[in-house]
Coordinates of C-alpha atoms in Angstrom, one line a residue:
M1 CA -240.1 147.0 102.4
T2 CA -238.8 143.4 102.9
I3 CA -240.8 140.3 101.8
S4 CA -241.1 139.2 105.4
A5 CA -242.5 142.6 106.3
V6 CA -245.2 142.3 103.6
S7 CA -246.0 138.7 104.7
S8 CA -246.6 139.8 108.2
Q9 CA -249.3 142.2 107.0
F10 CA -251.6 139.2 106.3
S11 CA -253.6 137.0 108.7
L12 CA -253.6 133.8 106.7
P13 CA -254.5 130.7 108.7
E14 CA -251.7 128.8 110.3
G15 CA -250.7 125.6 108.6
V16 CA -252.5 126.4 105.3
H17 CA -250.4 126.8 102.2
F18 CA -252.6 129.3 100.3
I19 CA -251.1 129.6 96.7
N20 CA -254.4 130.7 95.1
C21 CA -254.5 134.5 94.7
A22 CA -255.8 134.1 91.2
T23 CA -259.1 132.8 92.6
R24 CA -259.4 135.3 95.5
G25 CA -256.8 137.6 96.9
P26 CA -256.7 137.8 100.7
F27 CA -257.2 141.1 102.4
S28 CA -254.2 142.6 104.2
K29 CA -254.6 143.6 107.8
A30 CA -254.7 147.3 106.6
V31 CA -257.5 146.6 104.1
E32 CA -259.5 144.7 106.7
Q33 CA -259.1 147.6 109.2
A34 CA -260.1 150.1 106.5
G35 CA -263.4 148.2 106.1
I36 CA -263.9 147.9 109.9
S37 CA -263.2 151.6 110.4
A38 CA -265.6 152.6 107.6
I39 CA -268.4 150.5 109.2
Q40 CA -267.7 151.8 112.7
H41 CA -267.6 155.5 111.7
F42 CA -270.6 155.3 109.3
T43 CA -273.5 155.6 111.7
P44 CA -271.9 157.9 114.3
T45 CA -271.1 160.4 111.5
I46 CA -274.1 159.9 109.3
H47 CA -275.4 163.3 110.1
Q48 CA -272.2 164.9 108.8
I49 CA -272.3 163.3 105.3
R50 CA -272.0 166.0 102.6
P51 CA -272.9 165.8 98.9
D52 CA -269.2 165.8 98.0
D53 CA -268.6 162.7 100.1
F54 CA -270.4 160.7 97.4
F55 CA -267.7 161.7 95.0
E56 CA -264.4 162.5 96.5
R57 CA -263.0 159.2 97.7
A58 CA -263.9 157.5 94.5
W59 CA -261.8 160.1 92.7
T60 CA -258.8 159.1 94.8
V61 CA -259.3 155.5 93.9
R62 CA -259.4 156.4 90.2
E63 CA -256.2 158.4 90.5
L64 CA -254.4 155.5 92.3
F65 CA -255.5 153.0 89.7
G66 CA -254.3 155.4 87.1
Q67 CA -250.8 155.4 88.7
L68 CA -250.8 151.6 88.8
V69 CA -251.4 151.4 85.0
N70 CA -249.6 154.6 84.0
C71 CA -252.7 156.5 83.0
P72 CA -252.2 160.2 84.1
D73 CA -255.9 161.1 83.4
K74 CA -258.1 159.9 86.2
E75 CA -261.2 161.0 84.2
R76 CA -260.6 158.0 82.0
I77 CA -261.1 155.6 84.9
A78 CA -264.5 154.3 85.8
V79 CA -265.7 152.3 88.9
I80 CA -267.4 149.1 87.7
P81 CA -268.8 146.0 89.5
S82 CA -267.4 143.2 87.3
V83 CA -265.6 142.3 84.1
S84 CA -268.9 141.4 82.5
Y85 CA -270.1 145.0 83.2
G86 CA -267.0 146.5 81.5
M87 CA -267.2 144.2 78.5
A88 CA -270.9 145.1 78.2
I89 CA -270.0 148.7 77.9
V90 CA -267.6 147.8 75.0
A91 CA -270.4 145.8 73.4
R92 CA -272.9 148.6 73.9
N93 CA -270.7 151.0 72.0
L94 CA -269.3 148.8 69.2
H95 CA -271.9 150.1 66.7
R96 CA -270.2 153.6 67.0
K97 CA -266.9 152.3 65.6
P98 CA -266.0 154.0 62.3
H99 CA -266.1 151.9 59.2
L100 CA -267.8 149.0 61.0
K101 CA -269.6 146.8 58.5
A102 CA -271.5 143.5 58.4
G103 CA -269.4 140.4 58.1
Q104 CA -266.5 141.7 60.2
H105 CA -265.4 139.7 63.2
I106 CA -264.7 140.0 66.9
L107 CA -261.4 138.2 67.7
L108 CA -261.3 136.1 70.9
I109 CA -258.9 133.5 72.2
G110 CA -259.8 129.9 73.1
E111 CA -260.4 128.7 76.6
E112 CA -261.1 132.2 77.7
F113 CA -263.0 133.2 80.9
P114 CA -266.7 133.4 80.2
S115 CA -267.1 137.1 81.0
D116 CA -264.8 137.8 78.0
V117 CA -267.0 135.6 75.7
Y118 CA -270.6 136.0 76.5
A119 CA -270.8 139.7 75.8
W120 CA -270.5 139.3 72.1
T121 CA -273.2 136.9 71.0
R122 CA -276.0 139.5 71.1
V123 CA -274.0 142.3 69.6
C124 CA -272.9 140.0 66.7
D125 CA -276.5 139.2 66.0
E126 CA -277.5 142.9 66.1
L127 CA -274.7 144.1 63.9
S128 CA -274.3 141.1 61.7
L129 CA -270.7 140.4 62.9
K130 CA -269.0 137.1 63.5
I131 CA -266.9 135.7 66.3
K132 CA -263.5 134.4 65.4
T133 CA -261.6 132.3 68.0
V134 CA -257.9 131.7 68.0
A135 CA -257.6 128.3 69.7
M136 CA -254.8 127.4 72.1
P137 CA -252.1 125.6 70.0
E138 CA -251.4 122.0 70.9
T139 CA -247.6 122.5 71.1
E140 CA -245.0 122.3 73.8
Q141 CA -244.2 126.0 73.7
V142 CA -247.7 127.4 73.5
G143 CA -247.1 131.1 74.2
R144 CA -244.9 131.9 71.2
E145 CA -247.2 130.1 68.8
W146 CA -250.4 131.5 70.2
N147 CA -249.1 135.1 70.0
A148 CA -248.1 134.5 66.4
R149 CA -251.5 133.1 65.5
I150 CA -253.3 136.0 67.1
L151 CA -251.2 138.5 65.1
E152 CA -251.9 136.6 61.9
A153 CA -255.6 136.6 62.6
I154 CA -255.9 140.3 62.9
G155 CA -256.7 142.0 59.5
G156 CA -259.0 144.2 57.6
D157 CA -262.1 142.2 58.7
T158 CA -261.3 142.6 62.5
A159 CA -263.6 145.0 64.3
L160 CA -262.5 144.2 67.8
V161 CA -259.8 142.2 69.6
V162 CA -260.6 140.9 73.1
L163 CA -258.0 139.2 75.2
P164 CA -256.2 139.2 78.6
H165 CA -252.7 140.1 79.5
V166 CA -252.2 136.8 81.2
H167 CA -254.3 133.7 80.4
W168 CA -256.5 133.0 83.5
Q169 CA -255.8 129.2 83.4
Y170 CA -252.2 128.8 82.2
G171 CA -250.4 132.0 82.9
I172 CA -249.4 132.5 79.3
R173 CA -248.5 136.1 78.5
F174 CA -249.8 137.8 75.5
D175 CA -247.6 140.4 73.7
L176 CA -250.0 143.3 74.0
E177 CA -247.8 145.9 72.5
Q178 CA -247.4 144.0 69.2
I179 CA -251.1 143.0 69.2
S180 CA -252.1 146.6 69.8
E181 CA -249.9 147.8 67.0
R182 CA -251.4 145.2 64.7
A183 CA -255.0 146.1 65.7
K184 CA -254.4 149.8 65.1
Q185 CA -252.9 149.1 61.7
F186 CA -256.2 147.7 60.6
G187 CA -258.4 150.1 62.6
A188 CA -259.6 147.4 65.1
L189 CA -260.5 148.2 68.7
L190 CA -258.6 146.5 71.5
A191 CA -260.3 145.6 74.8
I192 CA -258.1 143.9 77.5
D193 CA -259.1 142.0 80.6
G194 CA -256.4 142.8 83.1
T195 CA -258.0 140.9 86.0
Q196 CA -255.2 138.3 86.2
S197 CA -252.3 140.7 85.8
V198 CA -252.9 144.3 87.0
G199 CA -251.6 144.6 90.5
A200 CA -249.0 141.8 90.1
L201 CA -247.5 142.4 86.6
E202 CA -246.6 145.7 85.1
F203 CA -249.2 147.1 82.7
D204 CA -248.6 150.4 80.9
I205 CA -251.4 152.2 79.2
Q206 CA -249.0 154.4 77.3
K207 CA -247.2 151.5 75.8
V208 CA -250.1 149.1 75.2
R209 CA -252.6 151.9 74.1
P210 CA -255.7 149.8 74.6
D211 CA -259.2 151.2 73.9
A212 CA -260.4 149.6 77.1
L213 CA -258.7 147.9 80.1
I214 CA -261.1 146.1 82.5
C215 CA -260.1 144.7 85.9
V216 CA -261.9 143.4 89.0
A217 CA -260.6 144.3 92.4
Y218 CA -260.8 141.0 94.3
K219 CA -257.9 139.1 92.8
W220 CA -254.5 140.7 92.3
L221 CA -255.6 144.2 93.5
M222 CA -256.7 142.4 96.7
G223 CA -259.7 144.6 97.2
P224 CA -263.4 143.9 97.8
Y225 CA -265.6 141.6 95.8
S226 CA -268.2 143.1 93.4
M227 CA -265.9 146.0 92.6
G228 CA -263.6 146.8 89.7
L229 CA -261.9 149.5 87.7
A230 CA -261.7 150.2 84.0
Y231 CA -259.9 152.5 81.7
F232 CA -261.8 153.8 78.6
G233 CA -259.9 155.5 75.8
E234 CA -260.9 158.3 73.4
F235 CA -263.2 156.0 71.4
F236 CA -265.6 155.9 74.3
D237 CA -265.8 159.7 74.8
G238 CA -269.4 160.6 74.1
G239 CA -270.5 157.0 74.2
I240 CA -273.5 155.3 75.6
P241 CA -273.5 154.1 79.2
L242 CA -275.2 151.0 80.5
E243 CA -277.0 152.9 83.1
E244 CA -278.4 156.4 83.2
T245 CA -277.2 157.2 86.7
W246 CA -277.9 160.6 88.2
M247 CA -274.2 160.8 89.3
G248 CA -273.0 160.6 85.7
R249 CA -274.6 164.0 84.8
E250 CA -273.1 167.4 85.1
E251 CA -273.7 169.2 88.5
S252 CA -274.8 165.9 90.1
N253 CA -272.9 167.0 93.3
L254 CA -275.3 169.9 93.7
F255 CA -278.1 168.1 95.5
Y256 CA -280.3 171.1 95.7
K257 CA -280.4 171.2 91.8
L258 CA -281.0 167.5 91.1
T259 CA -284.4 168.1 89.7
D260 CA -282.9 170.6 87.2
Y261 CA -282.4 167.6 85.0
Q262 CA -279.2 167.6 83.0
N263 CA -278.8 166.2 79.5
Q264 CA -275.0 166.7 79.7
Y265 CA -272.9 163.9 81.0
R266 CA -269.7 164.4 83.0
P267 CA -266.7 164.1 80.6
K268 CA -264.8 161.1 79.4
A269 CA -265.3 157.8 81.4
Y270 CA -267.5 159.1 84.2
R271 CA -270.7 158.1 82.4
Y272 CA -269.6 154.4 82.6
N273 CA -269.5 154.3 86.4
V274 CA -271.9 151.8 88.0
G275 CA -274.8 153.3 89.8
E276 CA -274.1 154.0 93.5
H277 CA -270.3 153.7 92.9
S278 CA -269.6 155.7 96.1
H279 CA -269.5 152.4 98.2
F280 CA -268.8 154.0 101.5
I281 CA -267.5 150.8 103.1
Q282 CA -265.7 149.2 100.1
I283 CA -264.1 152.3 98.5
P284 CA -261.9 152.9 101.6
M285 CA -260.8 149.3 101.4
L286 CA -259.9 149.5 97.7
E287 CA -258.0 152.7 98.3
V288 CA -255.8 151.0 100.9
A289 CA -255.3 148.0 98.6
L290 CA -254.2 150.1 95.7
R291 CA -251.8 152.1 97.8
E292 CA -250.2 148.8 98.9
K293 CA -249.8 147.6 95.3
L294 CA -248.1 150.8 94.5
E295 CA -245.8 150.5 97.5
W296 CA -244.9 146.8 96.8
G297 CA -244.4 147.2 93.1
S298 CA -245.1 144.6 90.4
D299 CA -241.4 144.0 89.8
T300 CA -241.0 142.9 93.4
I301 CA -243.9 140.5 93.2
Q302 CA -242.6 139.0 89.9
A303 CA -239.1 138.6 91.3
H304 CA -240.3 136.9 94.5
C305 CA -242.5 134.6 92.6
Q306 CA -239.8 133.7 90.1
K307 CA -237.5 132.7 92.9
L308 CA -240.2 130.6 94.5
W309 CA -240.6 128.6 91.2
Q310 CA -237.0 127.8 90.6
E311 CA -236.8 124.5 92.5
P312 CA -240.4 123.3 91.9
V313 CA -240.0 123.7 88.2
R314 CA -236.8 121.7 88.2
Q315 CA -238.3 118.9 90.5
L316 CA -241.7 118.6 88.9
S317 CA -240.4 118.6 85.3
T318 CA -238.8 115.2 86.1
L319 CA -242.3 113.8 86.8
G320 CA -243.6 114.7 83.3
V321 CA -245.2 118.0 84.4
M322 CA -244.9 120.7 81.7
F323 CA -244.3 124.4 82.2
E324 CA -244.2 127.2 79.7
P325 CA -240.7 128.8 79.2
E326 CA -240.1 131.6 81.6
A327 CA -240.1 134.2 78.9
E328 CA -243.6 133.3 77.8
R329 CA -245.4 133.1 81.1
A330 CA -246.0 135.1 84.2
H331 CA -244.4 134.2 87.5
H332 CA -247.4 135.0 89.7
L333 CA -249.8 132.7 87.9
V334 CA -248.5 129.4 86.5
G335 CA -250.5 126.6 84.8
I336 CA -249.0 123.2 85.6
R337 CA -249.8 120.9 82.8
L338 CA -250.1 117.5 84.3
P339 CA -249.1 114.2 82.5
A340 CA -251.7 112.9 80.0
G341 CA -254.6 111.1 81.7
T342 CA -254.2 112.7 85.1
D343 CA -257.4 113.8 86.7
A344 CA -256.8 117.5 87.7
I345 CA -259.8 117.6 90.1
K346 CA -258.5 114.6 92.0
V347 CA -255.0 116.2 92.2
Q348 CA -256.6 119.4 93.5
Q349 CA -258.5 117.4 96.1
A350 CA -255.3 115.6 97.2
L351 CA -253.6 118.9 97.6
E352 CA -256.5 120.4 99.5
A353 CA -256.5 117.5 101.9
R354 CA -253.0 118.4 102.8
K355 CA -253.9 122.1 103.1
V356 CA -252.2 123.1 99.9
I357 CA -254.7 125.4 98.2
V358 CA -254.5 125.8 94.4
A359 CA -257.1 125.6 91.6
A360 CA -257.9 122.9 89.0
R361 CA -258.3 124.7 85.7
G362 CA -258.4 123.4 82.2
Q363 CA -255.8 120.8 81.6
G364 CA -254.0 121.1 84.9
I365 CA -253.4 122.9 88.1
R366 CA -253.2 126.7 88.4
V367 CA -250.8 127.9 91.1
S368 CA -250.7 131.6 91.9
P369 CA -248.3 132.7 94.7
H370 CA -247.8 136.2 96.1
L371 CA -245.4 138.0 98.4
Y372 CA -246.9 136.2 101.5
N373 CA -245.9 132.8 100.1
T374 CA -242.6 131.2 101.1
A375 CA -240.4 128.3 99.9
D376 CA -242.2 126.1 102.5
D377 CA -245.5 126.6 100.6
M378 CA -243.9 125.5 97.4
K379 CA -242.2 122.5 99.0
A380 CA -245.6 121.4 100.3
L381 CA -246.9 121.7 96.7
V382 CA -244.0 119.6 95.3
H383 CA -244.3 117.0 98.0
V384 CA -248.0 116.3 97.4
L385 CA -247.7 116.4 93.7
T386 CA -244.8 114.0 93.8
S387 CA -246.8 111.6 96.0
V388 CA -249.9 111.8 93.7
L389 CA -248.0 111.4 90.4
T390 CA -245.7 108.6 91.5
N391 CA -248.4 106.4 93.1

């Protein structure tokens, strides 16, 4: 499928340069139609709903997500509502980790999204653990140094490592395979937030071997808000769920036996599904969105975005704007570090006034293109930034 063909599948507003998928991914026309069709068919067919309808389509979504991240076992995928929910599951089960002892630490990175930070305060208090944060280095080439410091910080006192694949503000890539290898060397668990990567950048469960991978659906998966998907590895088998949902138990699809209460959970990650995960309107939308991501391919997305950035990087670098080296950042999410003293909020507002939609984050501007973006969108970005930074 050509880039222009993919672009035609979206109904983005005319004259708006939307380069902000990292904040909210737009629905394709097919995803929109899946939601409309689900609503239209719900009431007329409500008398035909079977017990298995509460389960079957969610299984399809799990299988598709598994294909996206190279996890052949769909039973290891759970439907969740948010990253905070997924991280709370990790926190709820941390006490089960073998050889856990007081004084060990949970390793985080600096300037991380709050959902990857707030989960750990209570569990640290309960288990007498500490939080150790690897700050963002103040160097020109941040990615290489940051990865090196993370590897150095992992040791015998590390209980859990929590980090993203791509930094949500700056697009810096973390070397997950090396970090995973180091964590396993010292018996530490690894929980990854894939929200800003999965769907646009290749992620391979078999290579990274995380204990948990947690993603929301509304950014690079371009699915509905308040939905997400998570992979839970063997450590979580037999673990403690956040909710005691009836659907998580054996034979829960046998409605006539629901009061024959079951102590046994369904196997693997099923116990970690959010309650009422059937989502009769949103699951069909997410299914279509996942099929599209598989069809488009992350390599296609990265190659297109890399091409879009070639001229803007060259032009903006002459204005004192700083970029991470290509090898150390993603192409779909790029943090533009503005010259010292520049007000990022005012820059964002100037861009928005000219219908160039990006996000002010941290020390600069986060620009996150996709297949629907064109060279004209990037030219508009450069034009406004040049005007703002030279006046």
